[in-house]
Structure formats: structure tokens, C-alpha cells
Amino acid sequence: MEPTYIAAIEIGSSHIRAAVGMVDESGTLSVLGVEEECAIDAVRYGGIQNVEEVSNRINKLKLKLENHQTIHPRKIKAVYAALGGRSTMGSPAQVERIYNDETEITADVLRQLTDEARVQGFSDRTVVEVLPSQFVVDNLESTNPRGSFGREIRADFNLVTCRPLMHRNLIRAISDRQQIAIKGIFVRQNALADLVLTSDEKKLGCMLVDFGAETTTVSVYKNGFLKYFATLPVGSRCITRDIMTLGYTEEKAEEIKRNIGDASSTDISVNRKHDFDGDAAEVNNYVRARAGEIAANILEQPKYAGYSLPNDLPGGIILVGGGTHLRGFAQLIQQPGSVKVRLGGLPGSIRVADPRLQRIDTLDVISILNAAARAPQECTELPEPVSMAVPSGEDDDDDGPGHLPRKGRDKKKNKEKEKGGSAVDKFMGRLSKWFQEPDDSDE
């Protein structure tokens, strides 16, 4: 089986990142390249404000990646995209079924419950993902009800939704302007959770914090399921803007924050190493005040989910996002309740060609590659190469946009196509239906 190439785009408040990965025959993901463009003034709070500017920067990223030695001469014609930002939120939904006789809980039953939960979404919001929160069969909680029998089943879900305009602008910037097909859309925070959280942390109970430039997203997991999801309209840029009040430009304030900013210490000796001629103590008064406010908001979130730290969430707090680079922020989060805190990182199962890509701020786009690599495997087979293509004319066996040429496909694959597509094709078809936006009214 030939390797599968996949591409991903992640649009954040301070950056737009694109990446290309390869999935080999064993299912192992290798990250071949990651490129980045500035998103300031084109994206606000994780949502696209200027479609034209974002589209132009996506085109630049596409050209950069296509020139990578490990990718050339393939062309990117399809991607998986991340969705996040201030307007994303989780809302509870509950579905119940009562049967006359004992009935087996099959995959079809669970799919029907999911579809019923989906239609409970708000009319003015787009449902992006439907995630299970709890299953109860005949009054007994079950983490995996498939294959069990019962007369009553209750399913609790988290509906992750966003504003329709946010969803439409994502499609406009990628598909409409750049003619790049979107093969799937993943909620960034959930993709990050699948990448950096261990199964034990999810079972015991933990909180994932994505501390970004203009938003901070918090997810609470317990018993293996997502229990709470919220996006706070605060981020590390709030600290930068506070430093700007001392008479610095945003670029200089960002540099000062990175070099001498400290969220938990009053030690000013660090300013000598960076030749800072200003008042480091004054700068860090602003840093600690704003970082303390952000930390306090983060630590309040488990209470809204009905949990307390650290007793109910012994898995602790896992930090990701560019804001976690702020010196002392992890210690600031840890101090109030002596809760366990760690920085999220890439698992050893993912290969990275360039060691520089191990940085914590590349996790977001790599998490989308990981989600794309995992999703088709849920259909029991490896995906067709849907995200890259060799330029037309270079191979007579080219399958068209979004596919790598593959010679000698066996008859089984051809028969699957004649019958309406493989399991992966059907999975992708369902994805397109999930993310279709019926409401075209402007906001």
C-alpha cells in the first residue's frame, strides 16, 4: 500500500499555519513540513475578518509547502481545516430511547442518537461536532454501550457550535478563493485533546487549556468523555497590549513580553540578559496582573462543569498554545490548589522530520493532521490520498484533483467505486453533509 499524503490548515488569531504529513502503511503519521504566515489584522478572536487577506496568505503557505524537497512536485489540491475561536462553544443535548423488549445497542442505534442530538442545535448556530458525554443503559452508566442490550438508553452529548459566518468565511477563504477542496473540518480544541491527552488523563479527569493570542479555550474531560467546553475572549495579546501602554509598539511590547515577562516572579535580573533599558519591575506588574486575571478565569471553569480542582480532576491541567511560552504561567496556574500542571507535547508515535517542529506552538496544525490520519481509520481502512496531487500531465494514471496517481489498484478497489465508493468515501460524504451550512443569512 502506497503512503497517503494529507495537508492541513489552521487559522489562529496571530498566525495561519499549514502543514503536510504522510501516513505510511502501518498508520504512522510523519510531519513533512509546517509553514506559517502572520494573521494580525486579518483574523480576530480566531475568526476570519478579512477573507481576501487570509486567502492570499493561504496561497503563500501553499506555495511554500509545495516547494519543500519532501513534497515537490506534488500540488496541494485539498486540505483538512481547523475551526476554533471565540464563537465556538459546547452545549448539552440529551436523547432517550425506550424499547418494548430488550434491544441490542448497535452502531446504527448510536448513530441515530447522534443525529437526533444534532438537530437540537440552535437555529442561529452551526453544529460542527457532536461528542458523547455519557451513556446510560437501563440505569447503568456505560462508557461503551455498543453491543450491550437494554430497554432504555439515554445519551448525553456536547454539541460544539459556532457562528454561521465564522464557518462560511472559512470555506470562502479556502475553497471559494483558492479552489482548494476542504475534505473535513475539525474543532481545533478537540483535535488537540486527541493529540496531547492520554487515555488515563481523560478517564481520571483533566482540563485542557489552549492559551492563544486572543482566546483561551478550556475543555474538561471525565470518565473518558468531554464534559465541558468553553472559549474565553482573553489571550496572551491582552498582556502585550497592557505593555503597550508604557509607550511601546505592539511588536516591541511582544518582544519585551517574551524576553523579560514573568507571570509569577518579581526577580528582575532577567532584564540584564536582554539589554532591556526600561523598568522591568513596572513591565512585570502589568504582566502579573493580566496573567493572574487570565489564570483566575481558567481555574473557575471546572466549577461550571460541576467539578473541583484537584479532587475531581486528578489528571491535572494540560497547557497548550503560544501563550504558554510566558515565563511563570504554568507555576501561576499550579499555585492556587497545588494542581498538577504539564505542557502538552507531541506523542512519540508521530514522526517529525524537522526537530524545530517540536515547538509547542506547532501542535495546533499538527493536531489537524493527526485527526485527519485517524478519522478514516475509524472506517477500518487507510484513507485514499485525498490531499495532494502530482501536477497534471506528469502521470497518465492521475485520478484528478485531490488524489495521488496510484498504479495497479486491485480489482477490489475498483468494485468498491462501482458500488458507490469505499468506506472512506462514504465517511467523507458524511463529513460534507455534517458541515453543510443551510442558513446563508448574514450576521
mmCIF file with all atom_site columns, C-alpha atoms in Angstrom, residues 221-345:
data_model
loop_
_atom_site.group_PDB
_atom_site.id
_atom_site.type_symbol
_atom_site.label_atom_id
_atom_site.label_alt_id
_atom_site.label_comp_id
_atom_site.label_asym_id
_atom_site.label_entity_id
_atom_site.label_seq_id
_atom_site.pdbx_PDB_ins_code
_atom_site.Cartn_x
_atom_site.Cartn_y
_atom_site.Cartn_z
_atom_site.occupancy
_atom_site.B_iso_or_equiv
_atom_site.pdbx_formal_charge
_atom_site.auth_seq_id
_atom_site.auth_comp_id
_atom_site.auth_asym_id
_atom_site.auth_atom_id
_atom_site.pdbx_PDB_model_num
ATOM 1   C CA . TYR A 1 221 ? -12.742 15.566 30.491 1.00 0.00 ? 221 TYR A CA 1
ATOM 2   C CA . LYS A 1 222 ? -14.020 12.936 32.909 1.00 0.00 ? 222 LYS A CA 1
ATOM 3   C CA . ASN A 1 223 ? -14.571 9.178  32.567 1.00 0.00 ? 223 ASN A CA 1
ATOM 4   C CA . GLY A 1 224 ? -13.146 9.338  29.073 1.00 0.00 ? 224 GLY A CA 1
ATOM 5   C CA . PHE A 1 225 ? -15.655 11.884 27.725 1.00 0.00 ? 225 PHE A CA 1
ATOM 6   C CA . LEU A 1 226 ? -15.732 15.616 27.074 1.00 0.00 ? 226 LEU A CA 1
ATOM 7   C CA . LYS A 1 227 ? -17.890 17.132 29.812 1.00 0.00 ? 227 LYS A CA 1
ATOM 8   C CA . TYR A 1 228 ? -17.419 20.862 29.269 1.00 0.00 ? 228 TYR A CA 1
ATOM 9   C CA . PHE A 1 229 ? -16.191 23.160 26.501 1.00 0.00 ? 229 PHE A CA 1
ATOM 10  C CA . ALA A 1 230 ? -15.877 26.947 26.607 1.00 0.00 ? 230 ALA A CA 1
ATOM 11  C CA . THR A 1 231 ? -13.908 29.673 24.832 1.00 0.00 ? 231 THR A CA 1
ATOM 12  C CA . LEU A 1 232 ? -12.859 32.733 26.833 1.00 0.00 ? 232 LEU A CA 1
ATOM 13  C CA . PRO A 1 233 ? -12.295 36.031 24.940 1.00 0.00 ? 233 PRO A CA 1
ATOM 14  C CA . VAL A 1 234 ? -8.902  36.625 26.580 1.00 0.00 ? 234 VAL A CA 1
ATOM 15  C CA . GLY A 1 235 ? -5.416  35.640 25.488 1.00 0.00 ? 235 GLY A CA 1
ATOM 16  C CA . SER A 1 236 ? -1.733  36.472 25.632 1.00 0.00 ? 236 SER A CA 1
ATOM 17  C CA . ARG A 1 237 ? -2.183  39.533 23.393 1.00 0.00 ? 237 ARG A CA 1
ATOM 18  C CA . CYS A 1 238 ? -4.043  41.171 26.294 1.00 0.00 ? 238 CYS A CA 1
ATOM 19  C CA . ILE A 1 239 ? -0.709  41.174 28.135 1.00 0.00 ? 239 ILE A CA 1
ATOM 20  C CA . THR A 1 240 ? 1.070   42.634 25.099 1.00 0.00 ? 240 THR A CA 1
ATOM 21  C CA . ARG A 1 241 ? -1.447  45.458 24.867 1.00 0.00 ? 241 ARG A CA 1
ATOM 22  C CA . ASP A 1 242 ? -1.029  46.248 28.556 1.00 0.00 ? 242 ASP A CA 1
ATOM 23  C CA . ILE A 1 243 ? 2.734   46.636 27.998 1.00 0.00 ? 243 ILE A CA 1
ATOM 24  C CA . MET A 1 244 ? 1.991   48.928 25.033 1.00 0.00 ? 244 MET A CA 1
ATOM 25  C CA . THR A 1 245 ? 0.509   51.466 27.469 1.00 0.00 ? 245 THR A CA 1
ATOM 26  C CA . LEU A 1 246 ? 4.093   52.090 28.600 1.00 0.00 ? 246 LEU A CA 1
ATOM 27  C CA . GLY A 1 247 ? 4.821   53.646 25.218 1.00 0.00 ? 247 GLY A CA 1
ATOM 28  C CA . TYR A 1 248 ? 5.911   50.671 23.113 1.00 0.00 ? 248 TYR A CA 1
ATOM 29  C CA . THR A 1 249 ? 4.720   49.499 19.712 1.00 0.00 ? 249 THR A CA 1
ATOM 30  C CA . GLU A 1 250 ? 2.934   46.153 19.599 1.00 0.00 ? 250 GLU A CA 1
ATOM 31  C CA . GLU A 1 251 ? 5.967   44.468 18.042 1.00 0.00 ? 251 GLU A CA 1
ATOM 32  C CA . LYS A 1 252 ? 8.295   45.843 20.743 1.00 0.00 ? 252 LYS A CA 1
ATOM 33  C CA . ALA A 1 253 ? 5.817   45.032 23.515 1.00 0.00 ? 253 ALA A CA 1
ATOM 34  C CA . GLU A 1 254 ? 5.589   41.447 22.255 1.00 0.00 ? 254 GLU A CA 1
ATOM 35  C CA . GLU A 1 255 ? 9.380   41.183 22.280 1.00 0.00 ? 255 GLU A CA 1
ATOM 36  C CA . ILE A 1 256 ? 9.564   42.571 25.818 1.00 0.00 ? 256 ILE A CA 1
ATOM 37  C CA . LYS A 1 257 ? 6.896   40.125 26.986 1.00 0.00 ? 257 LYS A CA 1
ATOM 38  C CA . ARG A 1 258 ? 8.808   37.187 25.528 1.00 0.00 ? 258 ARG A CA 1
ATOM 39  C CA . ASN A 1 259 ? 12.197  38.251 26.867 1.00 0.00 ? 259 ASN A CA 1
ATOM 40  C CA . ILE A 1 260 ? 11.547  39.583 30.356 1.00 0.00 ? 260 ILE A CA 1
ATOM 41  C CA . GLY A 1 261 ? 7.871   38.928 31.067 1.00 0.00 ? 261 GLY A CA 1
ATOM 42  C CA . ASP A 1 262 ? 7.265   36.739 34.123 1.00 0.00 ? 262 ASP A CA 1
ATOM 43  C CA . ALA A 1 263 ? 3.827   35.828 35.404 1.00 0.00 ? 263 ALA A CA 1
ATOM 44  C CA . SER A 1 264 ? 4.869   34.591 38.839 1.00 0.00 ? 264 SER A CA 1
ATOM 45  C CA . SER A 1 265 ? 8.228   36.087 39.854 1.00 0.00 ? 265 SER A CA 1
ATOM 46  C CA . THR A 1 266 ? 9.378   39.574 40.857 1.00 0.00 ? 266 THR A CA 1
ATOM 47  C CA . ASP A 1 267 ? 13.023  38.814 40.016 1.00 0.00 ? 267 ASP A CA 1
ATOM 48  C CA . ILE A 1 268 ? 14.192  41.498 37.550 1.00 0.00 ? 268 ILE A CA 1
ATOM 49  C CA . SER A 1 269 ? 17.665  40.084 36.913 1.00 0.00 ? 269 SER A CA 1
ATOM 50  C CA . VAL A 1 270 ? 16.482  38.611 33.624 1.00 0.00 ? 270 VAL A CA 1
ATOM 51  C CA . ASN A 1 271 ? 16.322  42.078 32.055 1.00 0.00 ? 271 ASN A CA 1
ATOM 52  C CA . ARG A 1 272 ? 20.114  42.324 32.172 1.00 0.00 ? 272 ARG A CA 1
ATOM 53  C CA . LYS A 1 273 ? 20.488  39.328 29.833 1.00 0.00 ? 273 LYS A CA 1
ATOM 54  C CA . HIS A 1 274 ? 18.412  41.036 27.164 1.00 0.00 ? 274 HIS A CA 1
ATOM 55  C CA . ASP A 1 275 ? 19.832  44.565 27.472 1.00 0.00 ? 275 ASP A CA 1
ATOM 56  C CA . PHE A 1 276 ? 16.440  45.970 28.398 1.00 0.00 ? 276 PHE A CA 1
ATOM 57  C CA . ASP A 1 277 ? 16.876  49.593 29.403 1.00 0.00 ? 277 ASP A CA 1
ATOM 58  C CA . GLY A 1 278 ? 13.335  50.090 30.695 1.00 0.00 ? 278 GLY A CA 1
ATOM 59  C CA . ASP A 1 279 ? 11.770  49.396 34.066 1.00 0.00 ? 279 ASP A CA 1
ATOM 60  C CA . ALA A 1 280 ? 11.409  45.584 34.214 1.00 0.00 ? 280 ALA A CA 1
ATOM 61  C CA . ALA A 1 281 ? 9.560   45.748 37.516 1.00 0.00 ? 281 ALA A CA 1
ATOM 62  C CA . GLU A 1 282 ? 6.935   48.047 36.026 1.00 0.00 ? 282 GLU A CA 1
ATOM 63  C CA . VAL A 1 283 ? 6.542   45.807 32.982 1.00 0.00 ? 283 VAL A CA 1
ATOM 64  C CA . ASN A 1 284 ? 6.052   42.733 35.124 1.00 0.00 ? 284 ASN A CA 1
ATOM 65  C CA . ASN A 1 285 ? 3.486   44.471 37.281 1.00 0.00 ? 285 ASN A CA 1
ATOM 66  C CA . TYR A 1 286 ? 1.344   44.589 34.160 1.00 0.00 ? 286 TYR A CA 1
ATOM 67  C CA . VAL A 1 287 ? 2.283   41.037 33.163 1.00 0.00 ? 287 VAL A CA 1
ATOM 68  C CA . ARG A 1 288 ? 1.432   39.522 36.550 1.00 0.00 ? 288 ARG A CA 1
ATOM 69  C CA . ALA A 1 289 ? -1.813  41.458 36.865 1.00 0.00 ? 289 ALA A CA 1
ATOM 70  C CA . ARG A 1 290 ? -3.194  40.382 33.480 1.00 0.00 ? 290 ARG A CA 1
ATOM 71  C CA . ALA A 1 291 ? -1.791  36.836 33.641 1.00 0.00 ? 291 ALA A CA 1
ATOM 72  C CA . GLY A 1 292 ? -3.334  36.477 37.099 1.00 0.00 ? 292 GLY A CA 1
ATOM 73  C CA . GLU A 1 293 ? -6.709  37.549 35.729 1.00 0.00 ? 293 GLU A CA 1
ATOM 74  C CA . ILE A 1 294 ? -6.486  35.017 32.880 1.00 0.00 ? 294 ILE A CA 1
ATOM 75  C CA . ALA A 1 295 ? -5.395  32.253 35.258 1.00 0.00 ? 295 ALA A CA 1
ATOM 76  C CA . ALA A 1 296 ? -8.262  33.019 37.633 1.00 0.00 ? 296 ALA A CA 1
ATOM 77  C CA . ASN A 1 297 ? -10.770 32.747 34.772 1.00 0.00 ? 297 ASN A CA 1
ATOM 78  C CA . ILE A 1 298 ? -9.260  29.428 33.681 1.00 0.00 ? 298 ILE A CA 1
ATOM 79  C CA . LEU A 1 299 ? -9.390  27.976 37.185 1.00 0.00 ? 299 LEU A CA 1
ATOM 80  C CA . GLU A 1 300 ? -13.076 28.933 37.515 1.00 0.00 ? 300 GLU A CA 1
ATOM 81  C CA . GLN A 1 301 ? -14.130 26.845 34.517 1.00 0.00 ? 301 GLN A CA 1
ATOM 82  C CA . PRO A 1 302 ? -14.300 23.393 36.197 1.00 0.00 ? 302 PRO A CA 1
ATOM 83  C CA . LYS A 1 303 ? -16.909 24.781 38.592 1.00 0.00 ? 303 LYS A CA 1
ATOM 84  C CA . TYR A 1 304 ? -19.262 25.440 35.676 1.00 0.00 ? 304 TYR A CA 1
ATOM 85  C CA . ALA A 1 305 ? -18.873 21.781 34.744 1.00 0.00 ? 305 ALA A CA 1
ATOM 86  C CA . GLY A 1 306 ? -19.668 20.698 38.309 1.00 0.00 ? 306 GLY A CA 1
ATOM 87  C CA . TYR A 1 307 ? -16.108 19.707 39.255 1.00 0.00 ? 307 TYR A CA 1
ATOM 88  C CA . SER A 1 308 ? -13.474 20.947 41.658 1.00 0.00 ? 308 SER A CA 1
ATOM 89  C CA . LEU A 1 309 ? -9.699  21.058 41.330 1.00 0.00 ? 309 LEU A CA 1
ATOM 90  C CA . PRO A 1 310 ? -7.765  18.958 42.094 1.00 0.00 ? 310 PRO A CA 1
ATOM 91  C CA . ASN A 1 311 ? -10.111 16.416 43.724 1.00 0.00 ? 311 ASN A CA 1
ATOM 92  C CA . ASP A 1 312 ? -12.420 15.725 40.773 1.00 0.00 ? 312 ASP A CA 1
ATOM 93  C CA . LEU A 1 313 ? -9.750  16.176 38.099 1.00 0.00 ? 313 LEU A CA 1
ATOM 94  C CA . PRO A 1 314 ? -6.661  14.309 39.347 1.00 0.00 ? 314 PRO A CA 1
ATOM 95  C CA . GLY A 1 315 ? -5.309  14.180 35.789 1.00 0.00 ? 315 GLY A CA 1
ATOM 96  C CA . GLY A 1 316 ? -4.496  17.856 36.272 1.00 0.00 ? 316 GLY A CA 1
ATOM 97  C CA . ILE A 1 317 ? -4.217  20.724 33.798 1.00 0.00 ? 317 ILE A CA 1
ATOM 98  C CA . ILE A 1 318 ? -2.553  20.336 30.419 1.00 0.00 ? 318 ILE A CA 1
ATOM 99  C CA . LEU A 1 319 ? -1.434  23.580 28.761 1.00 0.00 ? 319 LEU A CA 1
ATOM 100 C CA . VAL A 1 320 ? -1.009  24.163 25.025 1.00 0.00 ? 320 VAL A CA 1
ATOM 101 C CA . GLY A 1 321 ? -0.917  27.242 22.809 1.00 0.00 ? 321 GLY A CA 1
ATOM 102 C CA . GLY A 1 322 ? 1.517   30.071 22.199 1.00 0.00 ? 322 GLY A CA 1
ATOM 103 C CA . GLY A 1 323 ? 0.570   31.848 25.429 1.00 0.00 ? 323 GLY A CA 1
ATOM 104 C CA . THR A 1 324 ? 2.124   29.055 27.479 1.00 0.00 ? 324 THR A CA 1
ATOM 105 C CA . HIS A 1 325 ? 5.562   30.352 26.459 1.00 0.00 ? 325 HIS A CA 1
ATOM 106 C CA . LEU A 1 326 ? 5.076   33.148 29.018 1.00 0.00 ? 326 LEU A CA 1
ATOM 107 C CA . ARG A 1 327 ? 7.583   32.557 31.784 1.00 0.00 ? 327 ARG A CA 1
ATOM 108 C CA . GLY A 1 328 ? 5.963   31.533 35.053 1.00 0.00 ? 328 GLY A CA 1
ATOM 109 C CA . PHE A 1 329 ? 2.448   30.969 33.678 1.00 0.00 ? 329 PHE A CA 1
ATOM 110 C CA . ALA A 1 330 ? 2.423   27.239 34.439 1.00 0.00 ? 330 ALA A CA 1
ATOM 111 C CA . GLN A 1 331 ? 3.527   27.971 38.013 1.00 0.00 ? 331 GLN A CA 1
ATOM 112 C CA . LEU A 1 332 ? 0.823   30.628 38.304 1.00 0.00 ? 332 LEU A CA 1
ATOM 113 C CA . ILE A 1 333 ? -1.829  28.083 37.318 1.00 0.00 ? 333 ILE A CA 1
ATOM 114 C CA . GLN A 1 334 ? -0.422  25.492 39.696 1.00 0.00 ? 334 GLN A CA 1
ATOM 115 C CA . GLN A 1 335 ? -0.122  27.558 42.861 1.00 0.00 ? 335 GLN A CA 1
ATOM 116 C CA . PRO A 1 336 ? -3.754  28.101 43.971 1.00 0.00 ? 336 PRO A CA 1
ATOM 117 C CA . GLY A 1 337 ? -4.706  24.456 44.591 1.00 0.00 ? 337 GLY A CA 1
ATOM 118 C CA . SER A 1 338 ? -1.433  22.590 44.073 1.00 0.00 ? 338 SER A CA 1
ATOM 119 C CA . VAL A 1 339 ? -2.986  21.013 40.996 1.00 0.00 ? 339 VAL A CA 1
ATOM 120 C CA . LYS A 1 340 ? -0.762  19.019 38.679 1.00 0.00 ? 340 LYS A CA 1
ATOM 121 C CA . VAL A 1 341 ? 0.180   21.028 35.564 1.00 0.00 ? 341 VAL A CA 1
ATOM 122 C CA . ARG A 1 342 ? 2.128   19.977 32.488 1.00 0.00 ? 342 ARG A CA 1
ATOM 123 C CA . LEU A 1 343 ? 2.781   21.295 28.984 1.00 0.00 ? 343 LEU A CA 1
ATOM 124 C CA . GLY A 1 344 ? 1.240   19.309 26.136 1.00 0.00 ? 344 GLY A CA 1
ATOM 125 C CA . GLY A 1 345 ? 3.640   17.856 23.597 1.00 0.00 ? 345 GLY A CA 1
#
